[in-house]
Each structure stands twice: as C-alpha cells, then as structure tokens.
C-alpha cells in the first residue's frame, strides 16, 4: 500500500545515531568549535560572575517564613518550594518508622541540553553557572535548568535563555525526554524533565555558554566538583554510542564497556528476569508516607540558624543570602538542605565473558513516587552510622569499597549535588572492578545488569535514581 | 575471557519465543491436550458451580459496615478493601474539581497465567471461575487471581491453587511480570502483578482448569462476556509472536498486524518521539487527589441499598450476598461498584504503508498513581453525557465510532470488567479501521502507535490502562 497524502512516511529505527554519538565521544581534545580547555573557560566565567553566599538566620530571609500553624518553611507567594514534614512507615531497612523534614516541590522543572552537529561532530551547549550551594561557585551545567517558577517568571527576573528550544521542539529532533526523580531522602516526589534536543539551525552562543563534545564531557566528569548534577542526570539519559572507546582504561575494559552497551552481546539476566526482579521489589516493599506539619516532626530541633536532628546525623535545613550579578535577579535569600558529611556512591562492576556488568541495588527512599528505584551498589553517608551508633547497620559492600585495591578503582571523584537546593552537598563517586567470580546477586535487592539494560531503563521514569544516573554517566565516560 | 566458576553463562536475546508464541496462536482449533470446544467446557463447569448472587441492603452485610466517623465502608478486619472518598482538582477535562466515592485497596494482588509446552505447542492453564459481579456466572479466567488477602488467608478459606508457581518461580521461566493499574475512575492507585510463568515439569490439572492454546484464546476473546478482565490484562502483557496470521480478517490486515509487531518495520513516530509525547502529557497535566472521608463526598446520596450520584450518572455502590460451592468459602457478602450503562471502549486503527497503527489517547484518571496512562481512542460511558446534560462534551471520535461503516468494524464484542469488584460492569469493545489519510495526531492527546511500540510499553508499569490492554489483547488476537 502506498503512503496516502497527509500521512508522514514511516520512520525506520535509527541505526546512525549511535555512530554519531561515538564520534563525538572520540573527540576528547575538543574541536575548533569548543573551548580548547573547558576547565580554563569555566574558571574564567567564574571570575566574571560575582556570587557571594553567606549563611544567615532564618528570620533574616526575605519573604520566606515559618507558617505559624504548621511550622512549614515557605515563600510568601506559595511558590518555589517549601520545607515540611514527612511521616514514613516501611518494612524495609533497619528503622520501621520515622518523621523528618523534606522539601516539597510538586512542580516539574526542565533540565535540557541542546545538541548540534558542527563540522560533522555532535556538540552539547553547556553553561558555566553558579549556584548558591556549590562549594566552588560555577560548575558546568546543562543549557537550561528551569523550575516551573523560572519559566512562568515567579522570580520576576529575566527569561531563561534557550528555554524555547525545550518548550516548542516540534521542528527539532528529540533524543531524550523523560521525567526523572531526584534525591528521595530530601525531596518529596520531585521530578524533573530531562531533555536532549538536537537542532540544525544556527544557534547564538551567549556569554557563559559553549559547545562541548561528548569526549570533553566524559573527561570532565572525572574532575572534582566540575560537571554539575543536572548536567550529569541529563547526560545519563543520552542514548548510548557503543563503537568502542579510547584506551584510557585499557583495551579489555574499554571493549567490555562497549560490548555491555550492545543489545546482542548477552547478559547474566534476561530482560524479562530483570523486569521481574524490579516488579518483585515493588511488590514486596511496603512503604507509606504522609506529609505532616513540620512542627509535628519528632527528634529534630530548630534554632535561629538551622533545623537539625538531635543526633547531629542526616542533614540540616539552613538559610543563605546570595549576592550575584549573573542570575535572573541580583540577589535573594532562600533555605537550603545541608547534608552532614561526605556521601559515598559506589558501583561494583565486573567483566563477565567480555561484557561489563554493574551491581545495582533496589533501594527504598521515602520521597520516590513509587517506593523503589535502582541505586548504585553502595549509597550512604558513612558518618551517619557513627553518629547514630549503628555501625552494625552499615550497608553491604561499603567496607569492600573502602578497602578496595587502588589498582581496581576505575573512577574516584567527588561531585556536587544540586546547588540550588543543597548546601555543600558532595558525594564521593567510585567505580570498582571486581573479579568475575564475585557474587552479590544472591542478595535479593541486588542484581548484575549490563549497560544496555540500564540504558533501556533510563529511557523511562522512576527506574534509576539520581545518584546512580550520575555514576552511569561517569561509567560510560570511561571509554 | 572465559566464564569463571560460579558465574552463570551469558544469555543471548531470545529469538525463539516469538516463533513458539506464533505456533500456539496458529492452533485455533486447539490440540489433543485442550478442550475441543472451550465454550462447552466453561458452560459445563458453570453448571457444576452453584453461585447465587442477590442485591441486599448495606445493613444486611456481615462484617462490612460504615465507619461512624468517616462514613467509609469497610470490613471489620480492616482488610480486603474499603470504599472511601476522593477529592480531585485538575486542569484536564471539562470538570476542574469534584469529589466521588472510590475503592481503596492498597495491596498488590497477583494475576497469573501458567504456560507449558505440550507436544511442542505452548498452552495456557485457564480457569473456569465465577465472580459475583459477572452477568453470567462463570468466565474464562487466568490460572491465578489472588489478592494479598487471598494468599495470606484473610478469607480463612482454602489456599489458592497453583499460587506457588507465581510466588517461588526461580526454577521456572518468567515471560512477563509487571505491575499494571486497574480502572482509575473506580480504584485509587490499585495495581496488580500481571505474571506469565512457563514450566517444564508435570502440572496436575484440577477441576475447573484446562490447557488452552493462544489460538483458542484469541478466538474466544471475540465472544461476549467470555474471557474475563483479569485474563485479558495478563494476555496483553504476553510478548508478541509476529510470524503472520490466519486469514480471518483478510491478508492485507493480517499482514499489517504482523508487520506492526515487527521492530524493524518502521513507525509514524520514532520511539523517542513517543516517549517524549508521553512525558509532555505528564508534564502539562496538573492533577491533585486527596483521600477524604466518604461522608465528605458531595452530590452523592446514600440510601439503604446504594450510594448514587444525584444525577443518576457514573456508578452506584451496592451490596450483594453470594452463595457458592466453588470458592474458598461457601458464602459471603460484600460491596460492589455498579456502573450505570454500557461503556464504550473503541480503538481506531489504520494501515500505514502496510504497518498497522492504533490511535491511542493520553488519558487522565484520578486513581492512577501517575495521573496519565494511554487509553484506547474512545473510552466513555455514553449515557453519562445524557444524564449530565453534557452531550456537547462527548469525547472526540465517539460519534465516528457509533456511525462507522460495519464493513470497517474489525471487532465488536461486549466484555465484562472484574466481577470481584464490579457488578454487571460491561463495555462494548470495538476496533474500527479508518482510511490511511485519517488524521487524529493533530490533537495533542492522541498519537498513532505501532503494536511493537505498544508491546514495548506494556512491559512496564503505568503506561497502558486496563481497558486499552483488553483491546490490545483482542487486536493481536485478530490475526
């Protein structure tokens, strides 16, 4: 049957994109269109942007206040976000019930990277952007990071550059567009729309923006506190290019990573088994959550400057004043979440018959919309166990990671979490290769997956948590 | 690298299963191992099972009562389910806010079909099972349909036959295992685990059970009120066999269905575009729901025998007494939801360059965990618009379906919804073929998808609603 008028021609599966992505990943030194040294460029942009942040008392904040009835901390417009209380009951983990403060931000924001082929190489338009919670001011960020308040102008500030490419993209080509969760211990059901849009047309490059290749990004992911969380989560949703890689980690591993991205290379668990395992974790986990007034949260104390757990563990809620010349508005005050201690996010990987597998953990966090998401092998704040006197409850494999032979450590970088909501929140991201006969899948909450299987899950919402997404972006970048 | 000890060999993608499924779908007359006439067999089983159902007053129910404080209707154990109130606010649809009664059943049940190859042909173990809400007593049902109350023995009755195959299936082969939603207008966040498990071992066939081929099931789906909802939803999650089909619907359409299941046949919208469209529907729909006491629901009236909307539209909550000799217990009373009027669930399909596409609708229902799921082109209760005086608000394409040329109607069967919760709930399921130049995708909530794309979404939770799943099971059965 021939195509009728008015009917678009059928599209065939795209067999080219992965080669185009692999080509961009091969350009580790950049191109004529990208900064020769992205580190220098970001540093220079940081010098131009004044961005002073100081911790202040809650009552020094403008337009943010504690509600006299609920104790919730919110903005007088009711917009942006609020800090309220959460009551949790679960059959998972060592603590069956607790209450805690949590950020409630029911809007869906946009995190977008614009890509464009320049001289035959895909480039990503990245931004040098300061956030108040960053330890170092400016980090490499996606083209757009916009809350709904941003793009509906709740700030009363300037419009967000390049946002229209992500709001009206019918003329362009979408490579990824998926709602992904954020930290489920700090955010209640927060999701952002992770988007990658390719354009053919000319794009004006504004100050603080630059075209960067995937190869450059992959190398920069290994720099401490350099590529921000929003960029990492969007990059993790990029379809994978798997033509092989460079020799940074040795031919055996580079080949194992490439084969791990290949749908025909085989896997320890069949696709049906992986989905069944995830279904079983959802079915067997009972978790109920209820938003409660912040003043009904127990074992947390509020002082003039912070809200803190009586043990000193977990995190504090603090307030900051920001002065800047680079943002939509010239200055503001806001609350932030300040985690206590450096976190650990570690992934064990192994080469099984030439195909790399990663040990993922079905993890329960109270802020997830659907209870369980896949996390890296280890995700914890080691200090917490000490502060709570619960060293016995340390998660599996933490000790193994801490004592790993340095020659088996493929990646070890401290990266920052979202500086717009978290103050100096940093995790040590580690990838350790283990021998092929290493077990792990005997534990019901752990399974070995290939990168192809993980990439497939990343196309959908609510499968892979934000810390694991960061680490998978780094793992793919190892090639 | 060779496989280490203790490491399972890598599994390659299964290229055989679709041929095995196609072989079973080809056995439309059954085999030596299946009943020659499944209709006769189900009818005979119905004669053996006494199953009397009568509508009673609420205060005639045993152990079910209205809570004096909340007005919620529940069981004195707190188990099974309850009928409570829901408050809805949304930017979608003609009514921005309302309250309604809804079934709250936060447990995850199991709907399972056991399959086994007999004489080289896959067979499904089906059950002839009566449910109190069925218009005709016994219908063809999955091997297992068990609520958590069932399998933890809240009934105090007999254990559920074959349940162990679905609770401990590591020795067997899982073909599908996915949490799927149920009616989002009547259930609050209800999900069941839809499972298909293949066994090699001998299986004792109990009374009321029989091995049936996919070909037989496909033909039986076209019988009014014959294959029950639970069987249909599980069948929809079966991976697809696409070797071509029989000649029931003409070679052109059979071929278009087979090609529509083929991942390499092409599609009007790329996979990334389909996922992006779904993401956009989630991002742009605002819907908030809150469980409220049943007595706080407005515009609904409770009499001795029912709870009904003052317009007579929507549904009633009623009570029944059941006497039976075939169930886990000999008799019981319970509430049921009784919808008003025959529903319409219709799918428009078209042949685009030899590949069948179906027009799906991103639909908002308040009971969905995540606001939007894909529905068939039309899903409504036509009487509702008359009773509410809202004929102008009839959904798109309803009129087209009602006036369709009978020669273009590929499927037209009345099927029952779950008889364990719904009383005489029946929908007319219709599939209509439209010309290739028929539009539809210009409406933001509608897109044309191939069966391969829909089959992919059916492997995951929360993409395709229960009415559409029924219709896709029927559509694949047309071959």
Coordinates of C-alpha atoms in Angstrom, one line a residue, chain A residues 6-477:
Chain A
X6 CA -1.1 13.8 4.6
X7 CA 0.5 10.7 6.2
X8 CA 4.1 11.1 7.2
X9 CA 6.4 8.4 5.8
X10 CA 7.3 5.7 8.2
X11 CA 10.5 6.1 10.1
X12 CA 12.9 3.2 10.4
X13 CA 14.9 2.6 13.6
X14 CA 17.8 5.0 13.8
X15 CA 21.0 3.0 13.2
X16 CA 23.1 6.1 12.7
X17 CA 22.7 8.0 16.0
X18 CA 25.0 5.7 18.0
X19 CA 27.8 6.2 15.5
X20 CA 27.3 10.0 15.7
X21 CA 27.4 9.8 19.5
X22 CA 30.5 7.6 19.4
X23 CA 32.2 10.1 17.0
X24 CA 31.5 12.9 19.5
X25 CA 32.8 10.8 22.4
X26 CA 36.0 10.3 20.4
X27 CA 36.7 14.0 20.3
X28 CA 38.3 14.1 23.8
X29 CA 40.5 17.1 22.8
X30 CA 37.5 19.1 21.6
X31 CA 37.2 20.7 18.2
X32 CA 37.6 24.1 16.6
X33 CA 34.1 24.9 17.8
X34 CA 34.7 24.1 21.5
X35 CA 37.0 25.7 24.1
X36 CA 40.5 24.2 24.0
X37 CA 40.4 23.9 27.7
X38 CA 37.0 23.8 29.2
X39 CA 38.4 24.0 32.7
X40 CA 40.0 27.3 31.9
X41 CA 36.9 28.6 30.3
X42 CA 34.7 27.7 33.3
X43 CA 37.3 29.3 35.6
X44 CA 37.2 32.5 33.6
X45 CA 33.4 32.6 33.6
X46 CA 33.5 32.2 37.4
X47 CA 35.7 35.3 37.7
X48 CA 33.2 37.3 35.7
X49 CA 30.2 36.2 37.9
X50 CA 30.2 37.7 41.3
X51 CA 28.4 35.3 43.6
X52 CA 28.6 35.7 47.3
X53 CA 26.8 33.3 49.6
X54 CA 26.5 33.6 53.4
X55 CA 24.7 31.6 56.0
X56 CA 22.1 33.7 57.8
X57 CA 19.4 33.3 60.4
X58 CA 16.0 32.1 59.3
X59 CA 14.5 35.4 60.3
X60 CA 16.9 37.3 58.1
X61 CA 15.3 35.8 55.0
X62 CA 13.1 38.0 52.8
X63 CA 9.7 36.6 52.1
X64 CA 10.5 33.2 53.5
X65 CA 8.9 32.3 56.8
X66 CA 7.7 29.5 59.1
X67 CA 4.0 29.1 58.9
X68 CA 2.6 29.8 62.4
X69 CA 0.2 26.9 62.3
X70 CA 2.1 24.1 60.5
X71 CA 5.7 25.3 61.1
X72 CA 6.3 24.7 57.4
X73 CA 9.0 26.9 55.9
X74 CA 7.7 28.6 52.7
X75 CA 7.8 31.6 50.4
X76 CA 5.1 34.2 50.9
X77 CA 3.8 33.6 47.3
X78 CA 3.4 29.9 48.0
X79 CA 5.7 29.2 45.0
X80 CA 9.2 27.7 44.6
X81 CA 9.2 25.0 47.3
X82 CA 8.5 24.5 51.0
X83 CA 10.1 22.5 53.7
X84 CA 7.5 20.5 55.5
X85 CA 7.4 17.2 57.5
X86 CA 7.1 13.6 56.3
X87 CA 6.0 10.6 58.3
X88 CA 7.3 7.2 57.0
X89 CA 6.3 3.6 57.8
X90 CA 8.0 0.8 56.0
X91 CA 9.0 -2.9 56.2
X92 CA 12.3 -2.1 54.5
X93 CA 15.6 -1.2 56.3
X94 CA 16.6 -1.1 60.0
X95 CA 14.2 1.7 61.0
X96 CA 10.5 0.9 60.6
X97 CA 9.0 4.3 61.2
X98 CA 10.3 7.9 61.4
X99 CA 9.5 11.5 60.7
X100 CA 11.8 14.0 59.0
X101 CA 11.8 17.4 57.3
X102 CA 11.6 17.2 53.5
X103 CA 11.5 19.6 50.5
X104 CA 8.1 19.7 48.9
X105 CA 8.3 21.0 45.3
X106 CA 5.4 19.4 43.4
X107 CA 6.3 21.2 40.1
X108 CA 8.1 19.6 37.2
X109 CA 11.2 21.6 36.0
X110 CA 13.2 21.3 32.8
X111 CA 16.8 20.2 32.6
X112 CA 17.8 20.4 28.9
X113 CA 20.9 20.0 26.8
X114 CA 20.8 21.4 23.3
X115 CA 22.9 19.5 20.8
X116 CA 24.0 20.4 17.3
X117 CA 26.3 18.8 14.7
X118 CA 29.2 21.2 13.9
X119 CA 31.7 20.2 11.3
X120 CA 30.2 16.6 11.5
X121 CA 30.6 16.3 15.3
X122 CA 27.8 16.5 17.8
X123 CA 28.3 19.2 20.4
X124 CA 26.4 19.9 23.6
X125 CA 25.7 23.5 24.5
X126 CA 26.9 23.8 28.1
X127 CA 26.6 26.6 30.6
X128 CA 29.0 27.9 33.2
X129 CA 26.6 28.5 36.0
X130 CA 26.9 29.4 39.7
X131 CA 24.5 28.0 42.3
X132 CA 24.4 29.1 45.9
X133 CA 25.1 25.7 47.4
X134 CA 28.1 24.9 45.3
X135 CA 31.4 24.8 47.2
X136 CA 33.2 26.4 44.2
X137 CA 30.6 28.8 42.7
X138 CA 30.5 28.0 39.0
X139 CA 30.1 24.4 37.6
X140 CA 29.5 23.1 34.1
X141 CA 25.7 22.9 33.7
X142 CA 23.1 22.0 31.1
X143 CA 21.9 24.5 28.6
X144 CA 18.7 25.0 30.6
X145 CA 17.8 24.3 34.2
X146 CA 14.5 25.9 34.8
X147 CA 11.9 25.3 37.5
X148 CA 8.3 25.9 36.6
X149 CA 8.6 29.1 38.7
X150 CA 11.5 30.1 36.5
X151 CA 9.7 29.8 33.2
X152 CA 6.5 31.3 34.5
X153 CA 8.6 34.2 35.8
X154 CA 7.9 33.8 39.5
X155 CA 11.3 35.4 40.1
X156 CA 10.2 38.5 38.2
X157 CA 13.6 38.2 36.6
X158 CA 14.9 37.8 33.0
X159 CA 13.6 34.9 30.9
X160 CA 15.7 31.7 30.7
X161 CA 17.9 31.6 27.7
X162 CA 17.3 28.8 25.1
X163 CA 14.2 27.6 27.0
X164 CA 12.1 27.9 23.9
X165 CA 14.0 25.0 22.3
X166 CA 12.7 22.8 25.0
X167 CA 9.2 24.2 25.2
X168 CA 8.4 24.1 21.5
X169 CA 10.6 21.5 19.8
X170 CA 8.3 20.1 17.1
X171 CA 10.7 21.5 14.5
X172 CA 13.7 19.9 16.2
X173 CA 14.8 16.3 17.0
X174 CA 14.3 14.9 20.5
X175 CA 17.0 12.5 21.6
X176 CA 15.7 12.1 25.1
X177 CA 12.7 13.4 27.1
X178 CA 12.0 11.6 30.4
X179 CA 10.8 12.5 33.9
X180 CA 13.4 11.5 36.4
X181 CA 13.3 11.6 40.2
X182 CA 15.7 13.4 42.4
X183 CA 17.1 12.7 45.9
X184 CA 14.3 10.7 47.6
X185 CA 15.6 11.4 51.1
X186 CA 15.5 15.1 50.7
X187 CA 12.8 15.7 48.1
X188 CA 9.1 14.6 48.3
X189 CA 8.2 13.2 44.8
X190 CA 10.4 15.7 43.0
X191 CA 10.8 15.1 39.3
X192 CA 12.5 17.0 36.5
X193 CA 12.0 16.6 32.8
X194 CA 15.4 15.5 31.4
X195 CA 15.6 16.6 27.8
X196 CA 18.1 16.4 24.9
X197 CA 17.1 18.2 21.8
X198 CA 19.1 18.4 18.5
X199 CA 18.8 21.4 16.3
X200 CA 20.1 22.0 12.8
X201 CA 19.6 25.8 12.7
X202 CA 22.2 28.5 13.7
X203 CA 22.3 29.0 17.5
X204 CA 23.6 32.2 19.0
X205 CA 26.2 31.4 21.7
X206 CA 25.6 33.7 24.7
X207 CA 28.2 34.6 27.3
X208 CA 28.5 31.7 29.8
X209 CA 27.7 29.1 27.1
X210 CA 30.0 27.0 25.0
X211 CA 29.7 24.0 22.6
X212 CA 31.5 21.0 24.1
X213 CA 31.9 17.4 22.7
X214 CA 30.9 14.3 24.5
X215 CA 34.6 13.3 24.7
X216 CA 35.3 16.5 26.5
X217 CA 32.4 16.0 28.9
X218 CA 33.4 12.4 29.6
X219 CA 36.9 13.6 30.7
X220 CA 35.5 16.5 32.7
X221 CA 33.2 14.1 34.7
X222 CA 36.4 12.9 36.4
X223 CA 37.2 16.4 37.7
X224 CA 36.1 17.1 41.3
X225 CA 33.0 19.3 41.6
X226 CA 33.1 20.3 37.9
X227 CA 30.1 18.8 36.0
X228 CA 27.0 19.7 38.0
X229 CA 24.3 17.2 39.0
X230 CA 21.8 18.5 36.5
X231 CA 24.2 18.0 33.6
X232 CA 25.1 14.5 34.8
X233 CA 21.5 13.4 35.0
X234 CA 20.7 14.7 31.5
X235 CA 23.8 13.1 30.1
X236 CA 22.8 9.7 31.7
X237 CA 19.6 9.8 29.6
X238 CA 21.6 10.3 26.3
X239 CA 21.2 7.2 24.1
X240 CA 24.5 5.3 24.1
X241 CA 27.1 5.3 21.4
X242 CA 28.9 2.0 21.5
X243 CA 31.5 1.8 18.8
X244 CA 34.3 1.1 21.2
X245 CA 36.4 3.7 23.1
X246 CA 39.7 5.2 23.8
X247 CA 42.5 3.4 25.7
X248 CA 42.2 5.3 29.0
X249 CA 41.2 2.3 31.0
X250 CA 42.9 -0.4 28.9
X251 CA 41.6 -2.4 26.0
X252 CA 40.0 -5.1 28.0
X253 CA 37.7 -2.8 29.9
X254 CA 37.0 -0.4 27.1
X255 CA 35.9 -3.4 25.0
X256 CA 33.8 -4.7 27.9
X257 CA 32.1 -1.4 28.3
X258 CA 31.4 -1.2 24.5
X259 CA 30.0 -4.7 24.4
X260 CA 28.0 -4.0 27.5
X261 CA 26.1 -1.3 25.5
X262 CA 25.5 -3.8 22.7
X263 CA 21.9 -5.3 22.8
X264 CA 23.2 -8.5 21.2
X265 CA 26.1 -9.2 23.5
X266 CA 24.2 -11.2 26.1
X267 CA 23.6 -10.6 29.8
X268 CA 23.6 -12.6 33.1
X269 CA 19.9 -12.0 33.5
X270 CA 17.4 -11.9 30.6
X271 CA 15.3 -8.7 30.1
X272 CA 12.2 -10.5 31.5
X273 CA 14.2 -11.5 34.6
X274 CA 15.4 -8.0 35.2
X275 CA 11.9 -6.5 34.9
X276 CA 10.5 -9.4 37.1
X277 CA 13.1 -8.7 39.8
X278 CA 12.2 -5.0 39.8
X279 CA 8.5 -5.9 40.0
X280 CA 9.1 -8.2 42.9
X281 CA 10.9 -5.5 44.8
X282 CA 7.9 -3.2 44.3
X283 CA 5.5 -5.9 45.3
X284 CA 7.3 -6.9 48.5
X285 CA 8.2 -3.5 49.8
X286 CA 5.6 -1.8 51.9
X287 CA 6.1 1.9 52.5
X288 CA 3.5 4.5 53.3
X289 CA 4.3 8.2 53.5
X290 CA 2.3 11.1 54.7
X291 CA 3.1 14.8 54.5
X292 CA 2.8 16.3 58.0
X293 CA 3.3 19.8 59.5
X294 CA 7.0 20.5 60.0
X295 CA 6.3 21.2 63.7
X296 CA 5.0 17.6 64.1
X297 CA 8.4 16.2 63.1
X298 CA 10.0 14.5 66.2
X299 CA 13.6 14.4 67.2
X300 CA 14.5 17.5 65.1
X301 CA 15.3 20.8 66.7
X302 CA 15.0 24.3 65.3
X303 CA 17.4 27.0 66.3
X304 CA 17.8 30.5 64.9
X305 CA 20.1 29.3 62.1
X306 CA 19.2 25.6 61.5
X307 CA 16.9 22.7 61.9
X308 CA 18.9 19.7 62.9
X309 CA 18.4 16.1 64.1
X310 CA 19.2 15.7 67.8
X311 CA 21.9 13.1 66.9
X312 CA 23.7 15.5 64.6
X313 CA 23.2 12.9 61.8
X314 CA 21.5 13.2 58.4
X315 CA 21.2 16.9 57.4
X316 CA 20.3 20.4 58.5
X317 CA 17.9 22.9 57.0
X318 CA 19.8 26.3 56.8
X319 CA 19.3 29.7 55.2
X320 CA 21.5 31.7 52.9
X321 CA 21.8 35.2 51.4
X322 CA 23.1 35.3 47.8
X323 CA 24.5 38.3 46.0
X324 CA 25.2 37.9 42.3
X325 CA 25.5 39.8 39.1
X326 CA 24.8 36.7 36.9
X327 CA 21.4 35.4 37.7
X328 CA 17.8 36.4 36.8
X329 CA 17.7 38.6 39.8
X330 CA 20.6 40.4 41.5
X331 CA 20.2 38.8 45.0
X332 CA 18.0 36.7 47.1
X333 CA 17.7 34.7 50.2
X334 CA 16.5 31.1 50.4
X335 CA 16.6 27.9 52.5
X336 CA 18.9 25.0 51.6
X337 CA 19.4 21.5 52.8
X338 CA 22.9 20.9 54.2
X339 CA 23.9 17.2 54.4
X340 CA 26.3 16.2 57.1
X341 CA 29.4 14.5 55.9
X342 CA 30.7 13.4 52.5
X343 CA 28.4 10.8 51.0
X344 CA 29.6 7.6 49.2
X345 CA 28.1 6.5 45.9
X346 CA 29.9 3.4 44.7
X347 CA 29.3 0.9 41.9
X348 CA 30.9 -2.5 41.6
X349 CA 31.4 -3.7 38.0
X350 CA 32.7 -6.9 36.6
X351 CA 33.7 -8.3 33.2
X352 CA 31.6 -11.4 32.5
X353 CA 32.7 -13.1 29.3
X354 CA 33.9 -9.8 27.9
X355 CA 30.6 -7.9 28.8
X356 CA 30.7 -5.4 31.7
X357 CA 28.0 -5.8 34.3
X358 CA 27.2 -3.4 37.1
X359 CA 25.8 -4.4 40.5
X360 CA 22.6 -2.4 41.1
X361 CA 20.6 -2.1 44.3
X362 CA 16.8 -1.9 44.5
X363 CA 16.6 0.9 47.0
X364 CA 13.8 2.4 49.0
X365 CA 13.6 6.1 49.6
X366 CA 10.6 7.8 51.1
X367 CA 10.4 10.6 48.6
X368 CA 10.1 8.4 45.5
X369 CA 6.7 8.4 43.8
X370 CA 6.8 4.6 43.6
X371 CA 8.9 3.5 46.6
X372 CA 11.8 1.6 44.9
X373 CA 14.4 2.8 42.4
X374 CA 17.6 1.3 41.3
X375 CA 20.7 2.7 43.0
X376 CA 24.4 2.1 42.7
X377 CA 25.8 -0.8 44.8
X378 CA 26.5 1.5 47.7
X379 CA 24.8 4.8 48.5
X380 CA 25.2 6.1 52.0
X381 CA 26.6 8.8 54.3
X382 CA 29.2 6.8 56.3
X383 CA 29.2 9.4 59.1
X384 CA 25.5 8.7 59.8
X385 CA 26.2 5.2 61.1
X386 CA 28.8 6.6 63.5
X387 CA 26.6 9.4 64.7
X388 CA 23.7 7.1 65.3
X389 CA 25.9 4.4 66.9
X390 CA 24.7 2.0 64.2
X391 CA 28.0 0.9 62.7
X392 CA 26.5 -2.7 62.6
X393 CA 23.8 -1.5 60.1
X394 CA 26.4 -0.3 57.5
X395 CA 25.2 -1.3 54.0
X396 CA 26.6 -4.3 52.2
X397 CA 29.8 -3.7 50.1
X398 CA 30.7 -0.4 51.8
X399 CA 33.6 -2.0 53.6
X400 CA 34.7 -3.7 50.4
X401 CA 34.7 -0.3 48.5
X402 CA 36.6 1.4 51.3
X403 CA 39.3 -1.2 51.3
X404 CA 39.5 -1.8 47.5
X405 CA 42.8 -2.3 45.9
X406 CA 43.6 1.1 44.2
X407 CA 44.5 -0.7 41.0
X408 CA 40.9 -1.9 40.7
X409 CA 39.4 1.6 41.2
X410 CA 38.3 2.8 37.8
X411 CA 36.8 6.1 38.9
X412 CA 37.0 8.1 42.1
X413 CA 35.8 11.7 42.0
X414 CA 33.9 14.0 44.4
X415 CA 30.9 15.5 42.7
X416 CA 28.4 18.1 44.0
X417 CA 24.6 17.6 44.2
X418 CA 22.2 20.3 43.0
X419 CA 23.5 23.7 44.4
X420 CA 20.1 25.3 44.1
X421 CA 18.6 23.2 46.9
X422 CA 21.6 21.7 48.7
X423 CA 24.4 23.5 50.5
X424 CA 27.8 21.9 50.1
X425 CA 26.3 18.5 49.3
X426 CA 29.0 16.3 48.0
X427 CA 29.4 12.6 47.3
X428 CA 32.4 10.6 46.5
X429 CA 31.6 8.7 43.3
X430 CA 33.6 5.5 43.0
X431 CA 33.6 2.6 40.4
X432 CA 35.5 -0.5 41.5
X433 CA 36.1 -3.5 39.2
X434 CA 35.7 -6.9 41.0
X435 CA 36.7 -10.4 39.8
X436 CA 34.3 -12.3 37.6
X437 CA 33.5 -14.8 40.3
X438 CA 32.4 -12.1 42.8
X439 CA 28.8 -12.9 43.9
X440 CA 26.3 -10.3 45.0
X441 CA 23.2 -11.4 43.1
X442 CA 22.5 -13.8 46.0
X443 CA 21.2 -10.8 48.0
X444 CA 17.5 -10.2 47.0
X445 CA 18.0 -6.5 46.5
X446 CA 21.0 -6.7 44.2
X447 CA 21.4 -7.8 40.5
X448 CA 24.1 -7.5 37.9
X449 CA 22.9 -5.6 34.8
X450 CA 24.6 -4.7 31.5
X451 CA 24.8 -1.1 30.4
X452 CA 22.4 -1.9 27.6
X453 CA 19.8 -3.0 30.2
X454 CA 20.4 0.1 32.3
X455 CA 20.3 2.4 29.2
X456 CA 16.9 0.9 28.4
X457 CA 15.6 1.6 31.9
X458 CA 16.9 5.2 31.7
X459 CA 14.5 5.9 28.8
X460 CA 11.7 5.5 31.3
X461 CA 10.7 7.3 34.5
X462 CA 11.4 6.1 38.0
X463 CA 13.8 3.2 37.3
X464 CA 17.2 4.6 38.1
X465 CA 17.8 7.1 40.9
X466 CA 19.7 10.3 40.5
X467 CA 22.9 9.2 42.2
X468 CA 23.1 6.1 40.1
X469 CA 22.4 8.2 37.0
X470 CA 25.4 10.3 37.8
X471 CA 27.6 7.3 38.2
X472 CA 26.4 5.7 34.9
X473 CA 27.2 8.9 33.1
X474 CA 30.7 8.6 34.5
X475 CA 31.0 4.9 33.7
X476 CA 30.0 5.4 30.1
X477 CA 32.5 8.2 30.0

